[in-house]
Amino acid sequence: MTRKQINDTCDLCQNEIDPSEMSYNASFTQKQPYGSGIKNRFVSSTNKASLCKKCMLSFGGNFKIRWVTREKNSEGKWLEISPQQELEV
């Protein structure tokens, strides 16, 4: 018996995310006011926010995302590859 697939929900618009479309995850870190942080310490979220394509595109209006593509090589190291390079499956 197999489990029924449950689609993700967008954490911004609260709509169900279509599994046939690209979706996104975002994690968060806190930025302390200048000079008030503690050296060698930062706070970040352990969970991630799910975003549908529509919300991601509206969020990215003035913010230019710099995407990076990484692929694990045969030695288990992550290497940055050219986004134009075709990924091997």
PDB file of N, CA and C in Angstrom:
ATOM      1  N   MET A   1       0.850  -1.174   0.000  1.00  0.00           N
ATOM      2  CA  MET A   1       0.000   0.000   0.000  1.00  0.00           C
ATOM      3  C   MET A   1       0.898   1.240   0.000  1.00  0.00           C
ATOM      4  N   THR A   2       0.556   2.215  -0.821  1.00  0.00           N
ATOM      5  CA  THR A   2       1.353   3.438  -0.897  1.00  0.00           C
ATOM      6  C   THR A   2       0.603   4.583  -0.225  1.00  0.00           C
ATOM      7  N   ARG A   3       1.402   5.523   0.266  1.00  0.00           N
ATOM      8  CA  ARG A   3       0.805   6.698   0.897  1.00  0.00           C
ATOM      9  C   ARG A   3       0.336   7.676  -0.165  1.00  0.00           C
ATOM     10  N   LYS A   4      -0.737   8.372   0.139  1.00  0.00           N
ATOM     11  CA  LYS A   4      -1.241   9.408  -0.749  1.00  0.00           C
ATOM     12  C   LYS A   4      -0.261  10.586  -0.737  1.00  0.00           C
ATOM     13  N   GLN A   5       0.041  11.114  -1.923  1.00  0.00           N
ATOM     14  CA  GLN A   5       0.954  12.259  -2.015  1.00  0.00           C
ATOM     15  C   GLN A   5       0.227  13.520  -1.559  1.00  0.00           C
ATOM     16  N   ILE A   6       0.857  14.243  -0.654  1.00  0.00           N
ATOM     17  CA  ILE A   6       0.297  15.500  -0.150  1.00  0.00           C
ATOM     18  C   ILE A   6       1.142  16.637  -0.712  1.00  0.00           C
ATOM     19  N   ASN A   7       0.491  17.545  -1.434  1.00  0.00           N
ATOM     20  CA  ASN A   7       1.212  18.668  -2.033  1.00  0.00           C
ATOM     21  C   ASN A   7       1.587  19.698  -0.982  1.00  0.00           C
ATOM     22  N   ASP A   8       2.718  20.374  -1.205  1.00  0.00           N
ATOM     23  CA  ASP A   8       3.145  21.452  -0.322  1.00  0.00           C
ATOM     24  C   ASP A   8       2.177  22.625  -0.425  1.00  0.00           C
ATOM     25  N   THR A   9       2.197  23.466   0.602  1.00  0.00           N
ATOM     26  CA  THR A   9       1.412  24.696   0.625  1.00  0.00           C
ATOM     27  C   THR A   9       2.381  25.863   0.665  1.00  0.00           C
ATOM     28  N   CYS A  10       2.111  26.885  -0.139  1.00  0.00           N
ATOM     29  CA  CYS A  10       2.951  28.084  -0.153  1.00  0.00           C
ATOM     30  C   CYS A  10       2.778  28.807   1.182  1.00  0.00           C
ATOM     31  N   ASP A  11       3.877  29.128   1.834  1.00  0.00           N
ATOM     32  CA  ASP A  11       3.819  29.794   3.130  1.00  0.00           C
ATOM     33  C   ASP A  11       3.457  31.275   3.030  1.00  0.00           C
ATOM     34  N   LEU A  12       3.467  31.851   1.821  1.00  0.00           N
ATOM     35  CA  LEU A  12       3.064  33.253   1.667  1.00  0.00           C
ATOM     36  C   LEU A  12       1.585  33.386   1.321  1.00  0.00           C
ATOM     37  N   CYS A  13       1.149  32.719   0.252  1.00  0.00           N
ATOM     38  CA  CYS A  13      -0.244  32.875  -0.187  1.00  0.00           C
ATOM     39  C   CYS A  13      -1.169  31.794   0.360  1.00  0.00           C
ATOM     40  N   GLN A  14      -0.605  30.764   0.980  1.00  0.00           N
ATOM     41  CA  GLN A  14      -1.352  29.654   1.579  1.00  0.00           C
ATOM     42  C   GLN A  14      -2.112  28.792   0.566  1.00  0.00           C
ATOM     43  N   ASN A  15      -1.771  28.915  -0.732  1.00  0.00           N
ATOM     44  CA  ASN A  15      -2.364  28.061  -1.749  1.00  0.00           C
ATOM     45  C   ASN A  15      -1.529  26.803  -1.906  1.00  0.00           C
ATOM     46  N   GLU A  16      -2.172  25.747  -2.407  1.00  0.00           N
ATOM     47  CA  GLU A  16      -1.461  24.503  -2.661  1.00  0.00           C
ATOM     48  C   GLU A  16      -0.493  24.711  -3.824  1.00  0.00           C
ATOM     49  N   ILE A  17       0.706  24.176  -3.716  1.00  0.00           N
ATOM     50  CA  ILE A  17       1.720  24.315  -4.767  1.00  0.00           C
ATOM     51  C   ILE A  17       1.516  23.201  -5.781  1.00  0.00           C
ATOM     52  N   ASP A  18       1.365  23.584  -7.043  1.00  0.00           N
ATOM     53  CA  ASP A  18       1.195  22.620  -8.128  1.00  0.00           C
ATOM     54  C   ASP A  18       2.483  21.815  -8.282  1.00  0.00           C
ATOM     55  N   PRO A  19       2.429  20.482  -8.126  1.00  0.00           N
ATOM     56  CA  PRO A  19       3.652  19.682  -8.193  1.00  0.00           C
ATOM     57  C   PRO A  19       4.299  19.649  -9.574  1.00  0.00           C
ATOM     58  N   SER A  20       3.579  20.088 -10.614  1.00  0.00           N
ATOM     59  CA  SER A  20       4.163  20.096 -11.951  1.00  0.00           C
ATOM     60  C   SER A  20       4.925  21.389 -12.247  1.00  0.00           C
ATOM     61  N   GLU A  21       4.848  22.371 -11.337  1.00  0.00           N
ATOM     62  CA  GLU A  21       5.562  23.639 -11.514  1.00  0.00           C
ATOM     63  C   GLU A  21       6.771  23.706 -10.591  1.00  0.00           C
ATOM     64  N   MET A  22       7.723  24.541 -10.938  1.00  0.00           N
ATOM     65  CA  MET A  22       8.895  24.778 -10.113  1.00  0.00           C
ATOM     66  C   MET A  22       8.439  25.418  -8.810  1.00  0.00           C
ATOM     67  N   SER A  23       9.018  24.983  -7.701  1.00  0.00           N
ATOM     68  CA  SER A  23       8.734  25.602  -6.407  1.00  0.00           C
ATOM     69  C   SER A  23      10.066  25.922  -5.736  1.00  0.00           C
ATOM     70  N   TYR A  24      10.018  26.670  -4.652  1.00  0.00           N
ATOM     71  CA  TYR A  24      11.236  27.188  -4.038  1.00  0.00           C
ATOM     72  C   TYR A  24      11.167  27.051  -2.527  1.00  0.00           C
ATOM     73  N   ASN A  25      12.329  27.011  -1.884  1.00  0.00           N
ATOM     74  CA  ASN A  25      12.452  27.025  -0.429  1.00  0.00           C
ATOM     75  C   ASN A  25      13.332  28.190  -0.029  1.00  0.00           C
ATOM     76  N   ALA A  26      13.016  28.798   1.094  1.00  0.00           N
ATOM     77  CA  ALA A  26      13.825  29.906   1.612  1.00  0.00           C
ATOM     78  C   ALA A  26      14.101  29.664   3.089  1.00  0.00           C
ATOM     79  N   SER A  27      15.338  29.921   3.508  1.00  0.00           N
ATOM     80  CA  SER A  27      15.668  29.864   4.934  1.00  0.00           C
ATOM     81  C   SER A  27      16.068  31.268   5.365  1.00  0.00           C
ATOM     82  N   PHE A  28      16.062  31.507   6.662  1.00  0.00           N
ATOM     83  CA  PHE A  28      16.251  32.863   7.164  1.00  0.00           C
ATOM     84  C   PHE A  28      17.345  32.913   8.222  1.00  0.00           C
ATOM     85  N   THR A  29      18.064  34.029   8.257  1.00  0.00           N
ATOM     86  CA  THR A  29      19.010  34.318   9.325  1.00  0.00           C
ATOM     87  C   THR A  29      18.703  35.711   9.858  1.00  0.00           C
ATOM     88  N   GLN A  30      18.964  35.912  11.146  1.00  0.00           N
ATOM     89  CA  GLN A  30      18.739  37.224  11.752  1.00  0.00           C
ATOM     90  C   GLN A  30      19.980  38.085  11.540  1.00  0.00           C
ATOM     91  N   LYS A  31      19.737  39.359  11.321  1.00  0.00           N
ATOM     92  CA  LYS A  31      20.820  40.325  11.201  1.00  0.00           C
ATOM     93  C   LYS A  31      20.687  41.295  12.366  1.00  0.00           C
ATOM     94  N   GLN A  32      21.667  41.277  13.254  1.00  0.00           N
ATOM     95  CA  GLN A  32      21.629  42.129  14.441  1.00  0.00           C
ATOM     96  C   GLN A  32      21.975  43.573  14.061  1.00  0.00           C
ATOM     97  N   PRO A  33      21.455  44.540  14.820  1.00  0.00           N
ATOM     98  CA  PRO A  33      21.845  45.935  14.582  1.00  0.00           C
ATOM     99  C   PRO A  33      23.368  46.071  14.695  1.00  0.00           C
ATOM    100  N   TYR A  34      23.945  46.948  13.910  1.00  0.00           N
ATOM    101  CA  TYR A  34      25.395  47.098  13.861  1.00  0.00           C
ATOM    102  C   TYR A  34      25.969  47.312  15.254  1.00  0.00           C
ATOM    103  N   GLY A  35      26.942  46.499  15.620  1.00  0.00           N
ATOM    104  CA  GLY A  35      27.650  46.642  16.889  1.00  0.00           C
ATOM    105  C   GLY A  35      26.990  45.949  18.072  1.00  0.00           C
ATOM    106  N   SER A  36      25.777  45.395  17.896  1.00  0.00           N
ATOM    107  CA  SER A  36      25.113  44.785  19.043  1.00  0.00           C
ATOM    108  C   SER A  36      25.147  43.255  19.007  1.00  0.00           C
ATOM    109  N   GLY A  37      25.746  42.694  17.973  1.00  0.00           N
ATOM    110  CA  GLY A  37      25.813  41.234  17.871  1.00  0.00           C
ATOM    111  C   GLY A  37      26.879  40.650  18.782  1.00  0.00           C
ATOM    112  N   ILE A  38      26.846  39.342  18.963  1.00  0.00           N
ATOM    113  CA  ILE A  38      27.842  38.638  19.764  1.00  0.00           C
ATOM    114  C   ILE A  38      28.802  37.956  18.808  1.00  0.00           C
ATOM    115  N   LYS A  39      30.084  38.148  19.020  1.00  0.00           N
ATOM    116  CA  LYS A  39      31.106  37.601  18.128  1.00  0.00           C
ATOM    117  C   LYS A  39      30.999  36.071  18.085  1.00  0.00           C
ATOM    118  N   ASN A  40      31.159  35.522  16.887  1.00  0.00           N
ATOM    119  CA  ASN A  40      31.134  34.080  16.643  1.00  0.00           C
ATOM    120  C   ASN A  40      29.772  33.444  16.910  1.00  0.00           C
ATOM    121  N   ARG A  41      28.695  34.198  16.761  1.00  0.00           N
ATOM    122  CA  ARG A  41      27.354  33.647  16.970  1.00  0.00           C
ATOM    123  C   ARG A  41      26.387  34.254  15.958  1.00  0.00           C
ATOM    124  N   PHE A  42      25.524  33.395  15.409  1.00  0.00           N
ATOM    125  CA  PHE A  42      24.449  33.896  14.563  1.00  0.00           C
ATOM    126  C   PHE A  42      23.211  33.047  14.788  1.00  0.00           C
ATOM    127  N   VAL A  43      22.059  33.567  14.399  1.00  0.00           N
ATOM    128  CA  VAL A  43      20.790  32.881  14.583  1.00  0.00           C
ATOM    129  C   VAL A  43      20.177  32.649  13.216  1.00  0.00           C
ATOM    130  N   SER A  44      19.779  31.398  12.956  1.00  0.00           N
ATOM    131  CA  SER A  44      19.135  31.084  11.689  1.00  0.00           C
ATOM    132  C   SER A  44      17.975  30.123  11.928  1.00  0.00           C
ATOM    133  N   SER A  45      17.101  30.039  10.941  1.00  0.00           N
ATOM    134  CA  SER A  45      15.942  29.162  11.063  1.00  0.00           C
ATOM    135  C   SER A  45      16.340  27.718  10.773  1.00  0.00           C
ATOM    136  N   THR A  46      15.700  26.793  11.473  1.00  0.00           N
ATOM    137  CA  THR A  46      15.954  25.375  11.197  1.00  0.00           C
ATOM    138  C   THR A  46      14.973  24.855  10.159  1.00  0.00           C
ATOM    139  N   ASN A  47      13.850  25.520  10.003  1.00  0.00           N
ATOM    140  CA  ASN A  47      12.895  25.122   8.975  1.00  0.00           C
ATOM    141  C   ASN A  47      13.005  26.062   7.779  1.00  0.00           C
ATOM    142  N   LYS A  48      12.374  25.690   6.682  1.00  0.00           N
ATOM    143  CA  LYS A  48      12.413  26.501   5.464  1.00  0.00           C
ATOM    144  C   LYS A  48      10.995  26.855   5.048  1.00  0.00           C
ATOM    145  N   ALA A  49      10.849  28.011   4.436  1.00  0.00           N
ATOM    146  CA  ALA A  49       9.553  28.444   3.913  1.00  0.00           C
ATOM    147  C   ALA A  49       9.407  27.918   2.490  1.00  0.00           C
ATOM    148  N   SER A  50       8.240  27.362   2.179  1.00  0.00           N
ATOM    149  CA  SER A  50       7.942  26.894   0.827  1.00  0.00           C
ATOM    150  C   SER A  50       7.270  28.022   0.066  1.00  0.00           C
ATOM    151  N   LEU A  51       7.686  28.236  -1.181  1.00  0.00           N
ATOM    152  CA  LEU A  51       7.120  29.297  -2.007  1.00  0.00           C
ATOM    153  C   LEU A  51       6.677  28.729  -3.345  1.00  0.00           C
ATOM    154  N   CYS A  52       5.504  29.137  -3.809  1.00  0.00           N
ATOM    155  CA  CYS A  52       5.066  28.759  -5.145  1.00  0.00           C
ATOM    156  C   CYS A  52       5.775  29.667  -6.156  1.00  0.00           C
ATOM    157  N   LYS A  53       5.690  29.319  -7.418  1.00  0.00           N
ATOM    158  CA  LYS A  53       6.377  30.080  -8.458  1.00  0.00           C
ATOM    159  C   LYS A  53       5.874  31.527  -8.515  1.00  0.00           C
ATOM    160  N   LYS A  54       4.555  31.722  -8.386  1.00  0.00           N
ATOM    161  CA  LYS A  54       3.972  33.069  -8.453  1.00  0.00           C
ATOM    162  C   LYS A  54       4.515  33.962  -7.343  1.00  0.00           C
ATOM    163  N   CYS A  55       4.560  33.447  -6.111  1.00  0.00           N
ATOM    164  CA  CYS A  55       5.064  34.243  -4.982  1.00  0.00           C
ATOM    165  C   CYS A  55       6.559  34.509  -5.112  1.00  0.00           C
ATOM    166  N   MET A  56       7.292  33.524  -5.600  1.00  0.00           N
ATOM    167  CA  MET A  56       8.735  33.702  -5.780  1.00  0.00           C
ATOM    168  C   MET A  56       9.013  34.796  -6.811  1.00  0.00           C
ATOM    169  N   LEU A  57       8.267  34.807  -7.899  1.00  0.00           N
ATOM    170  CA  LEU A  57       8.469  35.830  -8.922  1.00  0.00           C
ATOM    171  C   LEU A  57       8.089  37.217  -8.410  1.00  0.00           C
ATOM    172  N   SER A  58       7.037  37.314  -7.596  1.00  0.00           N
ATOM    173  CA  SER A  58       6.655  38.622  -7.054  1.00  0.00           C
ATOM    174  C   SER A  58       7.652  39.081  -5.990  1.00  0.00           C
ATOM    175  N   PHE A  59       8.213  38.149  -5.230  1.00  0.00           N
ATOM    176  CA  PHE A  59       9.221  38.480  -4.221  1.00  0.00           C
ATOM    177  C   PHE A  59      10.493  38.994  -4.879  1.00  0.00           C
ATOM    178  N   GLY A  60      10.871  38.409  -5.994  1.00  0.00           N
ATOM    179  CA  GLY A  60      12.132  38.745  -6.646  1.00  0.00           C
ATOM    180  C   GLY A  60      12.107  40.008  -7.471  1.00  0.00           C
ATOM    181  N   GLY A  61      11.111  40.865  -7.315  1.00  0.00           N
ATOM    182  CA  GLY A  61      10.986  42.076  -8.125  1.00  0.00           C
ATOM    183  C   GLY A  61      12.230  42.942  -8.154  1.00  0.00           C
ATOM    184  N   ASN A  62      12.655  43.472  -7.017  1.00  0.00           N
ATOM    185  CA  ASN A  62      13.831  44.339  -6.949  1.00  0.00           C
ATOM    186  C   ASN A  62      15.078  43.597  -6.500  1.00  0.00           C
ATOM    187  N   PHE A  63      14.902  42.393  -6.025  1.00  0.00           N
ATOM    188  CA  PHE A  63      16.021  41.600  -5.520  1.00  0.00           C
ATOM    189  C   PHE A  63      16.504  40.671  -6.621  1.00  0.00           C
ATOM    190  N   LYS A  64      17.747  40.807  -7.006  1.00  0.00           N
ATOM    191  CA  LYS A  64      18.324  39.969  -8.062  1.00  0.00           C
ATOM    192  C   LYS A  64      18.977  38.747  -7.425  1.00  0.00           C
ATOM    193  N   ILE A  65      18.410  37.595  -7.665  1.00  0.00           N
ATOM    194  CA  ILE A  65      18.942  36.352  -7.112  1.00  0.00           C
ATOM    195  C   ILE A  65      20.118  35.888  -7.957  1.00  0.00           C
ATOM    196  N   ARG A  66      21.203  35.539  -7.299  1.00  0.00           N
ATOM    197  CA  ARG A  66      22.370  34.983  -7.993  1.00  0.00           C
ATOM    198  C   ARG A  66      22.350  33.475  -7.769  1.00  0.00           C
ATOM    199  N   TRP A  67      21.882  32.755  -8.774  1.00  0.00           N
ATOM    200  CA  TRP A  67      21.792  31.305  -8.672  1.00  0.00           C
ATOM    201  C   TRP A  67      23.155  30.674  -8.867  1.00  0.00           C
ATOM    202  N   VAL A  68      23.377  29.561  -8.210  1.00  0.00           N
ATOM    203  CA  VAL A  68      24.600  28.793  -8.384  1.00  0.00           C
ATOM    204  C   VAL A  68      24.183  27.330  -8.538  1.00  0.00           C
ATOM    205  N   THR A  69      24.822  26.636  -9.451  1.00  0.00           N
ATOM    206  CA  THR A  69      24.544  25.219  -9.655  1.00  0.00           C
ATOM    207  C   THR A  69      25.744  24.432  -9.171  1.00  0.00           C
ATOM    208  N   ARG A  70      25.498  23.476  -8.283  1.00  0.00           N
ATOM    209  CA  ARG A  70      26.571  22.639  -7.756  1.00  0.00           C
ATOM    210  C   ARG A  70      26.233  21.188  -8.036  1.00  0.00           C
ATOM    211  N   GLU A  71      27.278  20.418  -8.287  1.00  0.00           N
ATOM    212  CA  GLU A  71      27.115  18.997  -8.551  1.00  0.00           C
ATOM    213  C   GLU A  71      28.185  18.232  -7.791  1.00  0.00           C
ATOM    214  N   LYS A  72      27.794  17.112  -7.190  1.00  0.00           N
ATOM    215  CA  LYS A  72      28.737  16.306  -6.427  1.00  0.00           C
ATOM    216  C   LYS A  72      29.539  15.436  -7.390  1.00  0.00           C
ATOM    217  N   ASN A  73      30.876  15.481  -7.261  1.00  0.00           N
ATOM    218  CA  ASN A  73      31.721  14.668  -8.129  1.00  0.00           C
ATOM    219  C   ASN A  73      31.899  13.267  -7.547  1.00  0.00           C
ATOM    220  N   SER A  74      32.692  12.446  -8.216  1.00  0.00           N
ATOM    221  CA  SER A  74      32.882  11.058  -7.788  1.00  0.00           C
ATOM    222  C   SER A  74      33.602  10.945  -6.444  1.00  0.00           C
ATOM    223  N   GLU A  75      34.304  12.006  -6.031  1.00  0.00           N
ATOM    224  CA  GLU A  75      35.013  12.007  -4.741  1.00  0.00           C
ATOM    225  C   GLU A  75      34.124  12.521  -3.606  1.00  0.00           C
ATOM    226  N   GLY A  76      32.891  12.897  -3.908  1.00  0.00           N
ATOM    227  CA  GLY A  76      31.963  13.375  -2.894  1.00  0.00           C
ATOM    228  C   GLY A  76      32.086  14.856  -2.588  1.00  0.00           C
ATOM    229  N   LYS A  77      32.819  15.604  -3.424  1.00  0.00           N
ATOM    230  CA  LYS A  77      32.977  17.051  -3.212  1.00  0.00           C
ATOM    231  C   LYS A  77      31.994  17.792  -4.108  1.00  0.00           C
ATOM    232  N   TRP A  78      31.452  18.886  -3.586  1.00  0.00           N
ATOM    233  CA  TRP A  78      30.530  19.712  -4.356  1.00  0.00           C
ATOM    234  C   TRP A  78      31.327  20.687  -5.215  1.00  0.00           C
ATOM    235  N   LEU A  79      31.087  20.670  -6.513  1.00  0.00           N
ATOM    236  CA  LEU A  79      31.753  21.569  -7.446  1.00  0.00           C
ATOM    237  C   LEU A  79      30.725  22.490  -8.090  1.00  0.00           C
ATOM    238  N   GLU A  80      31.114  23.753  -8.257  1.00  0.00           N
ATOM    239  CA  GLU A  80      30.245  24.699  -8.938  1.00  0.00           C
ATOM    240  C   GLU A  80      30.406  24.478 -10.437  1.00  0.00           C
ATOM    241  N   ILE A  81      29.281  24.310 -11.134  1.00  0.00           N
ATOM    242  CA  ILE A  81      29.343  24.110 -12.567  1.00  0.00           C
ATOM    243  C   ILE A  81      28.649  25.264 -13.270  1.00  0.00           C
ATOM    244  N   SER A  82      28.936  25.421 -14.536  1.00  0.00           N
ATOM    245  CA  SER A  82      28.345  26.492 -15.307  1.00  0.00           C
ATOM    246  C   SER A  82      26.832  26.245 -15.447  1.00  0.00           C
ATOM    247  N   PRO A  83      25.997  27.276 -15.242  1.00  0.00           N
ATOM    248  CA  PRO A  83      24.555  27.086 -15.410  1.00  0.00           C
ATOM    249  C   PRO A  83      24.181  26.690 -16.830  1.00  0.00           C
ATOM    250  N   GLN A  84      25.044  27.003 -17.790  1.00  0.00           N
ATOM    251  CA  GLN A  84      24.770  26.649 -19.171  1.00  0.00           C
ATOM    252  C   GLN A  84      25.104  25.200 -19.468  1.00  0.00           C
ATOM    253  N   GLN A  85      25.919  24.590 -18.590  1.00  0.00           N
ATOM    254  CA  GLN A  85      26.325  23.213 -18.785  1.00  0.00           C
ATOM    255  C   GLN A  85      25.147  22.283 -18.493  1.00  0.00           C
ATOM    256  N   GLU A  86      24.963  21.282 -19.333  1.00  0.00           N
ATOM    257  CA  GLU A  86      23.850  20.355 -19.132  1.00  0.00           C
ATOM    258  C   GLU A  86      24.169  19.405 -18.007  1.00  0.00           C
ATOM    259  N   LEU A  87      23.227  19.204 -17.103  1.00  0.00           N
ATOM    260  CA  LEU A  87      23.440  18.288 -15.987  1.00  0.00           C
ATOM    261  C   LEU A  87      23.319  16.848 -16.469  1.00  0.00           C
ATOM    262  N   GLU A  88      24.234  16.007 -15.989  1.00  0.00           N
ATOM    263  CA  GLU A  88      24.185  14.590 -16.327  1.00  0.00           C
ATOM    264  C   GLU A  88      23.290  13.886 -15.328  1.00  0.00           C
ATOM    265  N   VAL A  89      22.454  13.013 -15.821  1.00  0.00           N
ATOM    266  CA  VAL A  89      21.529  12.292 -14.946  1.00  0.00           C
ATOM    267  C   VAL A  89      21.967  10.852 -14.796  1.00  0.00           C
TER     268      VAL A  89
END
